[in-house]
mmCIF file of N, CA and C in Angstrom:
data_model
loop_
_atom_site.group_PDB
_atom_site.id
_atom_site.type_symbol
_atom_site.label_atom_id
_atom_site.label_comp_id
_atom_site.label_asym_id
_atom_site.label_seq_id
_atom_site.Cartn_x
_atom_site.Cartn_y
_atom_site.Cartn_z
ATOM 1 N N HIS A 1 -34.047 -174.136 153.350
ATOM 2 C CA HIS A 1 -34.289 -174.030 154.562
ATOM 3 C C HIS A 1 -33.839 -172.343 155.218
ATOM 4 N N VAL A 2 -34.464 -171.721 156.152
ATOM 5 C CA VAL A 2 -34.205 -170.287 156.413
ATOM 6 C C VAL A 2 -32.821 -170.255 156.905
ATOM 7 N N GLN A 3 -32.142 -169.335 156.542
ATOM 8 C CA GLN A 3 -30.655 -168.934 157.110
ATOM 9 C C GLN A 3 -30.606 -167.658 157.315
ATOM 10 N N LEU A 4 -29.844 -167.181 158.279
ATOM 11 C CA LEU A 4 -29.928 -165.433 158.617
ATOM 12 C C LEU A 4 -28.095 -165.631 158.933
ATOM 13 N N VAL A 5 -27.585 -165.008 158.190
ATOM 14 C CA VAL A 5 -26.263 -164.883 158.560
ATOM 15 C C VAL A 5 -25.600 -163.472 158.879
ATOM 16 N N GLU A 6 -25.428 -163.248 159.968
ATOM 17 C CA GLU A 6 -24.742 -161.758 160.472
ATOM 18 C C GLU A 6 -23.324 -161.654 160.003
ATOM 19 N N SER A 7 -22.954 -160.333 160.044
ATOM 20 C CA SER A 7 -21.615 -159.812 159.803
ATOM 21 C C SER A 7 -21.878 -158.496 160.616
ATOM 22 N N GLY A 8 -20.488 -157.986 160.907
ATOM 23 C CA GLY A 8 -20.273 -156.353 161.419
ATOM 24 C C GLY A 8 -20.208 -156.992 162.607
ATOM 25 N N GLY A 9 -20.407 -155.528 163.609
ATOM 26 C CA GLY A 9 -20.138 -155.826 165.182
ATOM 27 C C GLY A 9 -18.592 -155.250 165.331
ATOM 28 N N GLY A 10 -18.433 -155.721 166.623
ATOM 29 C CA GLY A 10 -17.124 -155.364 166.892
ATOM 30 C C GLY A 10 -16.973 -154.514 168.112
ATOM 31 N N SER A 11 -15.579 -153.953 168.358
ATOM 32 C CA SER A 11 -15.492 -152.877 169.378
ATOM 33 C C SER A 11 -15.392 -151.543 168.818
ATOM 34 N N VAL A 12 -16.062 -150.782 169.745
ATOM 35 C CA VAL A 12 -16.075 -149.388 169.517
ATOM 36 C C VAL A 12 -15.898 -148.377 170.627
ATOM 37 N N GLN A 13 -15.440 -147.135 170.418
ATOM 38 C CA GLN A 13 -15.666 -146.314 171.891
ATOM 39 C C GLN A 13 -17.087 -145.763 171.821
ATOM 40 N N ALA A 14 -17.353 -145.394 172.899
ATOM 41 C CA ALA A 14 -18.658 -144.617 173.423
ATOM 42 C C ALA A 14 -18.808 -143.375 172.542
ATOM 43 N N GLY A 15 -20.046 -143.127 171.805
ATOM 44 C CA GLY A 15 -20.210 -142.127 170.863
ATOM 45 C C GLY A 15 -20.078 -142.436 169.517
ATOM 46 N N GLY A 16 -19.459 -143.573 169.409
ATOM 47 C CA GLY A 16 -19.236 -144.151 167.834
ATOM 48 C C GLY A 16 -20.132 -144.669 167.177
ATOM 49 N N SER A 17 -19.967 -145.435 165.988
ATOM 50 C CA SER A 17 -21.135 -145.889 165.177
ATOM 51 C C SER A 17 -20.591 -147.569 164.835
ATOM 52 N N LEU A 18 -21.592 -148.264 164.583
ATOM 53 C CA LEU A 18 -21.086 -149.349 163.905
ATOM 54 C C LEU A 18 -22.448 -149.791 162.822
ATOM 55 N N THR A 19 -22.207 -150.876 162.174
ATOM 56 C CA THR A 19 -23.178 -151.459 160.909
ATOM 57 C C THR A 19 -23.134 -152.759 161.002
ATOM 58 N N LEU A 20 -24.488 -153.382 161.467
ATOM 59 C CA LEU A 20 -24.595 -154.581 161.411
ATOM 60 C C LEU A 20 -25.482 -155.199 160.494
ATOM 61 N N SER A 21 -25.089 -156.507 159.940
ATOM 62 C CA SER A 21 -26.023 -156.843 158.563
ATOM 63 C C SER A 21 -26.126 -158.382 158.779
ATOM 64 N N CYS A 22 -27.317 -158.477 158.206
ATOM 65 C CA CYS A 22 -28.175 -159.823 158.180
ATOM 66 C C CYS A 22 -28.645 -160.417 156.874
ATOM 67 N N ALA A 23 -27.834 -161.480 156.094
ATOM 68 C CA ALA A 23 -28.360 -161.537 155.164
ATOM 69 C C ALA A 23 -29.071 -162.899 155.238
ATOM 70 N N ALA A 24 -30.418 -162.671 154.521
ATOM 71 C CA ALA A 24 -31.636 -163.687 154.561
ATOM 72 C C ALA A 24 -31.483 -164.547 153.334
ATOM 73 N N SER A 25 -31.972 -165.695 153.593
ATOM 74 C CA SER A 25 -32.178 -166.717 152.430
ATOM 75 C C SER A 25 -33.136 -167.993 152.845
ATOM 76 N N GLY A 26 -33.519 -168.668 152.143
ATOM 77 C CA GLY A 26 -34.432 -170.012 152.249
ATOM 78 C C GLY A 26 -35.997 -169.246 152.536
ATOM 79 N N TYR A 27 -36.300 -168.122 152.475
ATOM 80 C CA TYR A 27 -37.663 -167.896 152.490
ATOM 81 C C TYR A 27 -38.202 -166.708 151.507
ATOM 82 N N THR A 28 -39.407 -166.448 151.262
ATOM 83 C CA THR A 28 -39.703 -165.457 150.586
ATOM 84 C C THR A 28 -39.284 -164.194 151.576
ATOM 85 N N TYR A 29 -38.466 -163.048 150.943
ATOM 86 C CA TYR A 29 -37.635 -162.296 151.876
ATOM 87 C C TYR A 29 -39.086 -161.139 152.594
ATOM 88 N N ASN A 30 -39.969 -160.998 151.818
ATOM 89 C CA ASN A 30 -40.864 -160.406 152.631
ATOM 90 C C ASN A 30 -41.788 -160.748 153.163
ATOM 91 N N SER A 31 -42.018 -161.989 153.351
ATOM 92 C CA SER A 31 -43.012 -162.785 153.993
ATOM 93 C C SER A 31 -42.953 -162.690 155.349
ATOM 94 N N TYR A 32 -41.975 -162.358 155.853
ATOM 95 C CA TYR A 32 -41.651 -162.129 157.336
ATOM 96 C C TYR A 32 -41.191 -160.795 158.034
ATOM 97 N N CYS A 33 -41.558 -160.986 159.261
ATOM 98 C CA CYS A 33 -40.956 -159.574 159.936
ATOM 99 C C CYS A 33 -39.781 -159.958 160.214
ATOM 100 N N MET A 34 -38.906 -158.965 160.441
ATOM 101 C CA MET A 34 -37.390 -158.842 160.734
ATOM 102 C C MET A 34 -37.151 -158.175 161.924
ATOM 103 N N GLY A 35 -35.956 -158.442 162.902
ATOM 104 C CA GLY A 35 -35.739 -157.574 163.503
ATOM 105 C C GLY A 35 -34.598 -157.994 164.441
ATOM 106 N N TRP A 36 -33.889 -156.974 164.919
ATOM 107 C CA TRP A 36 -32.581 -157.187 165.727
ATOM 108 C C TRP A 36 -32.842 -157.193 167.414
ATOM 109 N N PHE A 37 -32.365 -158.139 167.897
ATOM 110 C CA PHE A 37 -32.493 -158.195 169.492
ATOM 111 C C PHE A 37 -30.948 -158.113 170.113
ATOM 112 N N ARG A 38 -30.826 -158.046 171.172
ATOM 113 C CA ARG A 38 -29.745 -157.934 171.945
ATOM 114 C C ARG A 38 -29.732 -158.686 173.340
ATOM 115 N N GLN A 39 -28.719 -159.075 173.982
ATOM 116 C CA GLN A 39 -28.520 -159.557 175.298
ATOM 117 C C GLN A 39 -27.365 -159.174 175.950
ATOM 118 N N ALA A 40 -27.575 -158.031 176.916
ATOM 119 C CA ALA A 40 -26.367 -157.431 177.752
ATOM 120 C C ALA A 40 -26.122 -158.570 178.763
ATOM 121 N N PRO A 41 -24.989 -158.377 179.084
ATOM 122 C CA PRO A 41 -24.464 -159.029 180.284
ATOM 123 C C PRO A 41 -25.369 -159.002 181.509
ATOM 124 N N GLY A 42 -25.773 -160.321 182.138
ATOM 125 C CA GLY A 42 -26.617 -160.210 182.972
ATOM 126 C C GLY A 42 -27.883 -159.722 182.827
ATOM 127 N N LYS A 43 -28.576 -159.427 181.769
ATOM 128 C CA LYS A 43 -29.854 -159.162 181.448
ATOM 129 C C LYS A 43 -30.478 -160.028 180.620
ATOM 130 N N GLU A 44 -31.720 -160.162 180.592
ATOM 131 C CA GLU A 44 -32.663 -160.900 179.522
ATOM 132 C C GLU A 44 -32.699 -160.259 177.758
ATOM 133 N N ARG A 45 -32.835 -161.302 176.866
ATOM 134 C CA ARG A 45 -32.580 -160.749 175.632
ATOM 135 C C ARG A 45 -33.807 -159.815 175.472
ATOM 136 N N GLU A 46 -33.521 -158.650 174.828
ATOM 137 C CA GLU A 46 -34.500 -157.857 174.525
ATOM 138 C C GLU A 46 -34.674 -157.290 172.896
ATOM 139 N N ARG A 47 -35.531 -157.167 172.455
ATOM 140 C CA ARG A 47 -35.900 -156.574 170.978
ATOM 141 C C ARG A 47 -35.653 -155.230 170.841
ATOM 142 N N VAL A 48 -34.698 -154.810 170.201
ATOM 143 C CA VAL A 48 -34.072 -153.310 169.957
ATOM 144 C C VAL A 48 -34.586 -152.543 168.542
ATOM 145 N N ALA A 49 -35.083 -153.329 167.682
ATOM 146 C CA ALA A 49 -35.629 -152.985 166.396
ATOM 147 C C ALA A 49 -36.358 -153.744 165.348
ATOM 148 N N ALA A 50 -37.497 -153.622 164.924
ATOM 149 C CA ALA A 50 -38.030 -154.557 163.923
ATOM 150 C C ALA A 50 -38.646 -153.823 163.046
ATOM 151 N N ILE A 51 -38.744 -154.589 161.724
ATOM 152 C CA ILE A 51 -39.389 -153.942 160.440
ATOM 153 C C ILE A 51 -40.490 -155.274 159.945
ATOM 154 N N ASP A 52 -41.669 -154.665 159.763
ATOM 155 C CA ASP A 52 -42.350 -155.781 159.298
ATOM 156 C C ASP A 52 -42.633 -155.468 157.702
ATOM 157 N N ASN A 53 -43.802 -156.284 157.043
ATOM 158 C CA ASN A 53 -43.628 -156.577 155.870
ATOM 159 C C ASN A 53 -44.027 -155.510 154.778
ATOM 160 N N ASP A 54 -44.505 -154.528 155.366
ATOM 161 C CA ASP A 54 -44.730 -153.078 154.532
ATOM 162 C C ASP A 54 -43.576 -152.196 154.777
ATOM 163 N N GLY A 55 -42.744 -152.048 155.530
ATOM 164 C CA GLY A 55 -41.356 -151.256 155.885
ATOM 165 C C GLY A 55 -41.557 -150.540 157.292
ATOM 166 N N SER A 56 -42.739 -151.007 157.951
ATOM 167 C CA SER A 56 -43.030 -150.235 159.190
ATOM 168 C C SER A 56 -41.888 -150.566 160.438
ATOM 169 N N THR A 57 -41.351 -149.455 161.028
ATOM 170 C CA THR A 57 -40.381 -150.108 161.959
ATOM 171 C C THR A 57 -40.861 -149.591 163.338
ATOM 172 N N ASN A 58 -40.035 -150.488 164.246
ATOM 173 C CA ASN A 58 -40.380 -150.151 165.785
ATOM 174 C C ASN A 58 -39.167 -150.361 166.373
ATOM 175 N N TYR A 59 -38.812 -149.296 167.644
ATOM 176 C CA TYR A 59 -37.787 -149.326 168.211
ATOM 177 C C TYR A 59 -37.781 -149.354 169.771
ATOM 178 N N ALA A 60 -37.113 -149.946 170.554
ATOM 179 C CA ALA A 60 -37.074 -150.029 171.757
ATOM 180 C C ALA A 60 -36.901 -148.493 172.114
ATOM 181 N N ASP A 61 -37.430 -148.030 173.281
ATOM 182 C CA ASP A 61 -37.173 -146.575 173.842
ATOM 183 C C ASP A 61 -35.581 -146.490 173.829
ATOM 184 N N SER A 62 -34.984 -147.120 174.444
ATOM 185 C CA SER A 62 -33.728 -147.085 174.851
ATOM 186 C C SER A 62 -32.722 -146.889 173.629
ATOM 187 N N VAL A 63 -32.997 -147.026 172.206
ATOM 188 C CA VAL A 63 -32.529 -146.962 171.114
ATOM 189 C C VAL A 63 -32.813 -145.969 169.993
ATOM 190 N N LYS A 64 -34.247 -145.439 170.555
ATOM 191 C CA LYS A 64 -34.940 -144.626 169.563
ATOM 192 C C LYS A 64 -34.119 -143.442 169.177
ATOM 193 N N GLY A 65 -33.653 -142.971 168.042
ATOM 194 C CA GLY A 65 -33.066 -141.875 167.459
ATOM 195 C C GLY A 65 -31.668 -142.156 167.255
ATOM 196 N N ARG A 66 -31.055 -143.537 167.750
ATOM 197 C CA ARG A 66 -29.830 -143.655 167.566
ATOM 198 C C ARG A 66 -29.623 -145.312 166.695
ATOM 199 N N PHE A 67 -30.595 -145.828 166.453
ATOM 200 C CA PHE A 67 -30.595 -147.024 165.918
ATOM 201 C C PHE A 67 -31.552 -147.102 164.427
ATOM 202 N N THR A 68 -31.110 -147.155 163.374
ATOM 203 C CA THR A 68 -32.122 -147.620 162.303
ATOM 204 C C THR A 68 -31.819 -148.799 161.498
ATOM 205 N N ILE A 69 -32.923 -149.485 160.840
ATOM 206 C CA ILE A 69 -32.975 -150.626 160.648
ATOM 207 C C ILE A 69 -33.512 -150.777 159.087
ATOM 208 N N PRO A 70 -32.650 -150.249 158.215
ATOM 209 C CA PRO A 70 -32.899 -150.435 156.659
ATOM 210 C C PRO A 70 -32.918 -151.725 156.083
ATOM 211 N N LYS A 71 -33.958 -151.971 155.299
ATOM 212 C CA LYS A 71 -33.871 -153.250 154.590
ATOM 213 C C LYS A 71 -33.555 -153.172 153.265
ATOM 214 N N ASP A 72 -32.823 -154.074 152.506
ATOM 215 C CA ASP A 72 -32.735 -154.123 151.213
ATOM 216 C C ASP A 72 -33.604 -155.077 150.593
ATOM 217 N N ASN A 73 -34.633 -155.075 150.070
ATOM 218 C CA ASN A 73 -35.487 -156.037 149.555
ATOM 219 C C ASN A 73 -35.000 -156.890 148.230
ATOM 220 N N VAL A 74 -33.703 -155.948 147.722
ATOM 221 C CA VAL A 74 -33.221 -156.476 146.426
ATOM 222 C C VAL A 74 -32.198 -157.737 146.960
ATOM 223 N N LYS A 75 -31.364 -157.545 147.458
ATOM 224 C CA LYS A 75 -30.213 -158.135 148.269
ATOM 225 C C LYS A 75 -30.657 -159.005 149.438
ATOM 226 N N ASN A 76 -31.589 -158.859 149.837
ATOM 227 C CA ASN A 76 -32.327 -159.674 150.985
ATOM 228 C C ASN A 76 -31.327 -159.485 152.290
ATOM 229 N N ILE A 77 -31.219 -158.111 152.564
ATOM 230 C CA ILE A 77 -30.019 -157.893 153.542
ATOM 231 C C ILE A 77 -30.639 -157.021 154.643
ATOM 232 N N LEU A 78 -30.812 -157.208 155.764
ATOM 233 C CA LEU A 78 -31.225 -156.495 156.896
ATOM 234 C C LEU A 78 -30.079 -155.739 157.504
ATOM 235 N N THR A 79 -30.104 -154.401 157.867
ATOM 236 C CA THR A 79 -29.009 -153.791 158.434
ATOM 237 C C THR A 79 -29.408 -153.148 159.718
ATOM 238 N N LEU A 80 -28.637 -153.101 160.676
ATOM 239 C CA LEU A 80 -29.016 -152.443 161.867
ATOM 240 C C LEU A 80 -27.617 -151.251 162.060
ATOM 241 N N GLN A 81 -28.233 -150.264 161.646
ATOM 242 C CA GLN A 81 -27.178 -149.136 161.762
ATOM 243 C C GLN A 81 -27.097 -148.445 163.275
ATOM 244 N N VAL A 82 -26.122 -148.441 163.917
ATOM 245 C CA VAL A 82 -26.021 -148.107 165.415
ATOM 246 C C VAL A 82 -25.298 -146.885 165.580
ATOM 247 N N ASN A 83 -25.918 -145.957 165.904
ATOM 248 C CA ASN A 83 -25.304 -144.738 166.111
ATOM 249 C C ASN A 83 -25.080 -144.142 167.602
ATOM 250 N N SER A 84 -24.247 -143.187 168.038
ATOM 251 C CA SER A 84 -24.047 -142.680 169.244
ATOM 252 C C SER A 84 -23.929 -143.785 170.328
ATOM 253 N N LEU A 85 -23.024 -144.602 170.161
ATOM 254 C CA LEU A 85 -23.094 -145.826 170.914
ATOM 255 C C LEU A 85 -22.652 -145.253 172.250
ATOM 256 N N LYS A 86 -23.612 -146.083 173.324
ATOM 257 C CA LYS A 86 -23.565 -145.887 174.974
ATOM 258 C C LYS A 86 -22.800 -147.408 175.423
ATOM 259 N N PHE A 87 -22.528 -147.158 176.517
ATOM 260 C CA PHE A 87 -21.911 -148.508 177.453
ATOM 261 C C PHE A 87 -22.717 -149.593 177.358
ATOM 262 N N GLU A 88 -24.017 -149.162 177.622
ATOM 263 C CA GLU A 88 -25.195 -150.271 177.898
ATOM 264 C C GLU A 88 -25.516 -150.671 176.591
ATOM 265 N N ASP A 89 -25.153 -150.414 175.450
ATOM 266 C CA ASP A 89 -25.173 -150.979 174.112
ATOM 267 C C ASP A 89 -24.425 -152.113 174.050
ATOM 268 N N THR A 90 -23.563 -152.374 174.913
ATOM 269 C CA THR A 90 -22.596 -153.751 174.671
ATOM 270 C C THR A 90 -23.507 -154.833 175.144
ATOM 271 N N GLY A 91 -23.370 -155.928 174.135
ATOM 272 C CA GLY A 91 -23.923 -156.863 174.085
ATOM 273 C C GLY A 91 -23.942 -157.975 172.927
ATOM 274 N N ILE A 92 -24.662 -158.892 173.023
ATOM 275 C CA ILE A 92 -24.520 -159.819 171.762
ATOM 276 C C ILE A 92 -25.898 -159.664 171.409
ATOM 277 N N TYR A 93 -25.857 -159.362 169.873
ATOM 278 C CA TYR A 93 -26.696 -158.928 169.017
ATOM 279 C C TYR A 93 -27.309 -160.154 167.942
ATOM 280 N N TYR A 94 -28.383 -160.420 167.989
ATOM 281 C CA TYR A 94 -28.987 -161.365 167.002
ATOM 282 C C TYR A 94 -30.073 -160.865 165.875
ATOM 283 N N CYS A 95 -29.664 -161.373 164.697
ATOM 284 C CA CYS A 95 -30.703 -161.152 163.744
ATOM 285 C C CYS A 95 -31.667 -162.110 163.877
ATOM 286 N N ALA A 96 -33.039 -161.846 163.389
ATOM 287 C CA ALA A 96 -34.439 -162.710 163.677
ATOM 288 C C ALA A 96 -35.253 -162.560 162.627
ATOM 289 N N ALA A 97 -35.877 -163.538 162.274
ATOM 290 C CA ALA A 97 -36.899 -163.403 161.363
ATOM 291 C C ALA A 97 -38.164 -164.224 161.812
ATOM 292 N N ASP A 98 -39.375 -164.061 161.305
ATOM 293 C CA ASP A 98 -40.589 -164.976 161.630
ATOM 294 C C ASP A 98 -41.818 -164.218 161.356
ATOM 295 N N ARG A 99 -42.735 -164.791 161.261
ATOM 296 C CA ARG A 99 -44.114 -164.050 161.412
ATOM 297 C C ARG A 99 -44.397 -163.185 162.452
ATOM 298 N N CYS A 100 -45.264 -162.039 162.189
ATOM 299 C CA CYS A 100 -44.811 -160.672 162.823
ATOM 300 C C CYS A 100 -45.169 -161.259 164.072
ATOM 301 N N LYS A 101 -46.143 -161.750 164.501
ATOM 302 C CA LYS A 101 -46.727 -162.038 165.852
ATOM 303 C C LYS A 101 -45.579 -162.767 166.872
ATOM 304 N N LEU A 102 -44.789 -163.619 165.954
ATOM 305 C CA LEU A 102 -43.916 -164.304 166.921
ATOM 306 C C LEU A 102 -42.673 -163.448 167.017
ATOM 307 N N LEU A 103 -42.443 -162.642 166.172
ATOM 308 C CA LEU A 103 -41.106 -161.780 166.310
ATOM 309 C C LEU A 103 -41.523 -160.671 167.469
ATOM 310 N N VAL A 104 -42.599 -160.127 167.407
ATOM 311 C CA VAL A 104 -43.314 -159.328 168.526
ATOM 312 C C VAL A 104 -43.245 -159.867 169.769
ATOM 313 N N ALA A 105 -43.710 -160.741 169.891
ATOM 314 C CA ALA A 105 -43.583 -161.740 171.040
ATOM 315 C C ALA A 105 -42.261 -162.149 171.685
ATOM 316 N N GLY A 106 -41.209 -161.938 170.793
ATOM 317 C CA GLY A 106 -40.005 -162.262 171.328
ATOM 318 C C GLY A 106 -39.650 -163.749 171.103
ATOM 319 N N ALA A 107 -40.248 -164.144 170.330
ATOM 320 C CA ALA A 107 -40.362 -165.835 170.198
ATOM 321 C C ALA A 107 -40.112 -166.327 168.674
ATOM 322 N N PRO A 108 -39.056 -165.610 167.657
ATOM 323 C CA PRO A 108 -39.068 -165.924 166.331
ATOM 324 C C PRO A 108 -38.487 -167.311 166.455
ATOM 325 N N ASN A 109 -38.693 -168.108 165.335
ATOM 326 C CA ASN A 109 -38.331 -169.387 165.341
ATOM 327 C C ASN A 109 -36.761 -169.401 164.487
ATOM 328 N N PHE A 110 -36.325 -168.601 163.922
ATOM 329 C CA PHE A 110 -35.194 -168.363 163.022
ATOM 330 C C PHE A 110 -34.340 -166.993 163.413
ATOM 331 N N TRP A 111 -33.064 -167.427 163.545
ATOM 332 C CA TRP A 111 -31.860 -166.672 164.479
ATOM 333 C C TRP A 111 -30.826 -166.761 163.519
ATOM 334 N N GLY A 112 -29.947 -165.444 163.560
ATOM 335 C CA GLY A 112 -28.503 -165.542 162.931
ATOM 336 C C GLY A 112 -27.731 -165.965 164.080
ATOM 337 N N GLN A 113 -26.698 -166.298 163.671
ATOM 338 C CA GLN A 113 -25.673 -166.750 164.525
ATOM 339 C C GLN A 113 -24.968 -166.053 165.889
ATOM 340 N N GLU A 114 -25.511 -164.534 165.748
ATOM 341 C CA GLU A 114 -25.019 -163.637 167.100
ATOM 342 C C GLU A 114 -23.721 -162.937 166.538
ATOM 343 N N THR A 115 -23.501 -161.665 167.040
ATOM 344 C CA THR A 115 -22.530 -161.114 166.867
ATOM 345 C C THR A 115 -22.248 -159.982 168.013
ATOM 346 N N GLN A 116 -21.193 -159.526 168.577
ATOM 347 C CA GLN A 116 -20.569 -159.110 169.776
ATOM 348 C C GLN A 116 -20.419 -157.739 169.342
ATOM 349 N N VAL A 117 -21.212 -156.735 170.201
ATOM 350 C CA VAL A 117 -20.679 -155.643 169.992
ATOM 351 C C VAL A 117 -20.325 -154.963 171.715
ATOM 352 N N THR A 118 -19.298 -154.252 171.547
ATOM 353 C CA THR A 118 -18.565 -153.994 172.715
ATOM 354 C C THR A 118 -18.249 -152.594 172.780
ATOM 355 N N VAL A 119 -18.562 -151.617 173.989
ATOM 356 C CA VAL A 119 -18.634 -150.188 173.683
ATOM 357 C C VAL A 119 -17.691 -149.871 174.648
ATOM 358 N N SER A 120 -16.658 -149.181 174.604
ATOM 359 C CA SER A 120 -15.841 -148.693 175.712
ATOM 360 C C SER A 120 -15.483 -147.240 176.109
#
């Protein structure tokens, strides 16, 4: 079965950096799109970054130039590198995977366990 195991996150001062990782297993790694979503306090969940099967990436406007989403196809690990953190980046971050159509629609079937990012 599909498993997405997240690590990283934590508390950081504004302007700092963090690395979130998502180890994927249970499916042919490059057969799904993968992405990171987040939910800020009092707000709806949003997709912040995604990568498709051929490595093309897409970022929310709010994180462009600050977040990157490298994928290691050998180790089956998706990373979210977050730089120049702002207060509004605070939230719960989720790794996700599924067919690209579902991921882009915000409705992937497979989710990581969530990790908290707090910017102070």
